[in-house]
GROMACS .gro file of C-alpha atoms in nm:
model
   67
    1ILE     CA    1   0.000   0.000   0.000
    2ASP     CA    2   0.135   0.338  -0.102
    3PRO     CA    3   0.145   0.568   0.204
    4ASP     CA    4   0.082   0.869  -0.021
    5MET     CA    5  -0.263   0.731  -0.104
    6PRO     CA    6  -0.465   0.728   0.221
    7TRP     CA    7  -0.786   0.640   0.036
    8GLU     CA    8  -0.648   0.294  -0.043
    9GLU     CA    9  -0.655   0.191   0.323
   10THR     CA   10  -1.012   0.315   0.354
   11PHE     CA   11  -1.111   0.126   0.041
   12ILE     CA   12  -0.949  -0.196   0.163
   13SER     CA   13  -1.118  -0.165   0.505
   14TYR     CA   14  -1.454  -0.110   0.336
   15ALA     CA   15  -1.400  -0.407   0.102
   16ASN     CA   16  -1.301  -0.626   0.399
   17PHE     CA   17  -1.615  -0.523   0.587
   18LEU     CA   18  -1.834  -0.608   0.287
   19LEU     CA   19  -1.664  -0.947   0.250
   20VAL     CA   20  -1.732  -1.027   0.616
   21VAL     CA   21  -2.098  -0.926   0.574
   22GLN     CA   22  -2.122  -1.142   0.260
   23LEU     CA   23  -1.967  -1.437   0.445
   24PHE     CA   24  -2.213  -1.398   0.732
   25ILE     CA   25  -2.514  -1.378   0.500
   26SER     CA   26  -2.393  -1.676   0.296
   27CYS     CA   27  -2.338  -1.890   0.606
   28LEU     CA   28  -2.678  -1.790   0.742
   29GLY     CA   29  -2.836  -1.884   0.408
   30ILE     CA   30  -2.659  -2.220   0.409
   31VAL     CA   31  -2.786  -2.296   0.761
   32ILE     CA   32  -3.142  -2.197   0.668
   33ASN     CA   33  -3.120  -2.400   0.347
   34ILE     CA   34  -3.004  -2.710   0.538
   35LYS     CA   35  -3.274  -2.670   0.806
   36ARG     CA   36  -3.548  -2.638   0.545
   37GLY     CA   37  -3.424  -2.930   0.333
   38LYS     CA   38  -3.651  -3.194   0.478
   39ARG     CA   39  -3.822  -3.315   0.162
   40LYS     CA   40  -3.667  -3.526  -0.109
   41ASN     CA   41  -3.727  -3.269  -0.384
   42ASP     CA   42  -3.591  -2.964  -0.197
   43ILE     CA   43  -3.333  -2.761  -0.384
   44TYR     CA   44  -2.997  -2.673  -0.231
   45HIS     CA   45  -2.851  -2.344  -0.346
   46TYR     CA   46  -2.484  -2.411  -0.413
   47SER     CA   47  -2.429  -2.046  -0.501
   48LEU     CA   48  -2.436  -1.974  -0.127
   49LEU     CA   49  -2.141  -2.208  -0.081
   50VAL     CA   50  -1.956  -2.048  -0.373
   51PHE     CA   51  -2.010  -1.699  -0.228
   52ALA     CA   52  -1.893  -1.813   0.116
   53ILE     CA   53  -1.575  -1.963  -0.031
   54LEU     CA   54  -1.505  -1.651  -0.239
   55SER     CA   55  -1.557  -1.433   0.068
   56LEU     CA   56  -1.310  -1.643   0.267
   57ILE     CA   57  -1.056  -1.618  -0.015
   58GLY     CA   58  -1.101  -1.239  -0.026
   59ILE     CA   59  -1.073  -1.197   0.351
   60THR     CA   60  -0.762  -1.416   0.359
   61GLY     CA   61  -0.609  -1.227   0.067
   62ILE     CA   62  -0.666  -0.890   0.232
   63ALA     CA   63  -0.523  -1.019   0.560
   64LEU     CA   64  -0.211  -1.155   0.389
   65PHE     CA   65  -0.143  -0.846   0.181
   66ARG     CA   66  -0.186  -0.609   0.476
   67ILE     CA   67   0.110  -0.764   0.656
   0.00000   0.00000   0.00000
């Protein structure tokens, strides 16, 4: 991160916050989806799992590059 660009740190903090919110919502959706999946023909939304994984990758990437 270039110290002459203070907006970059703000942007990264905002992006990290949004990734954490996305991870929380995805995990909540996965839990609700599993709890509701009682019938044989219920549909599981795998996009929630994809979004949770992408959020974890983003959070990990931000954490590693901030060091």
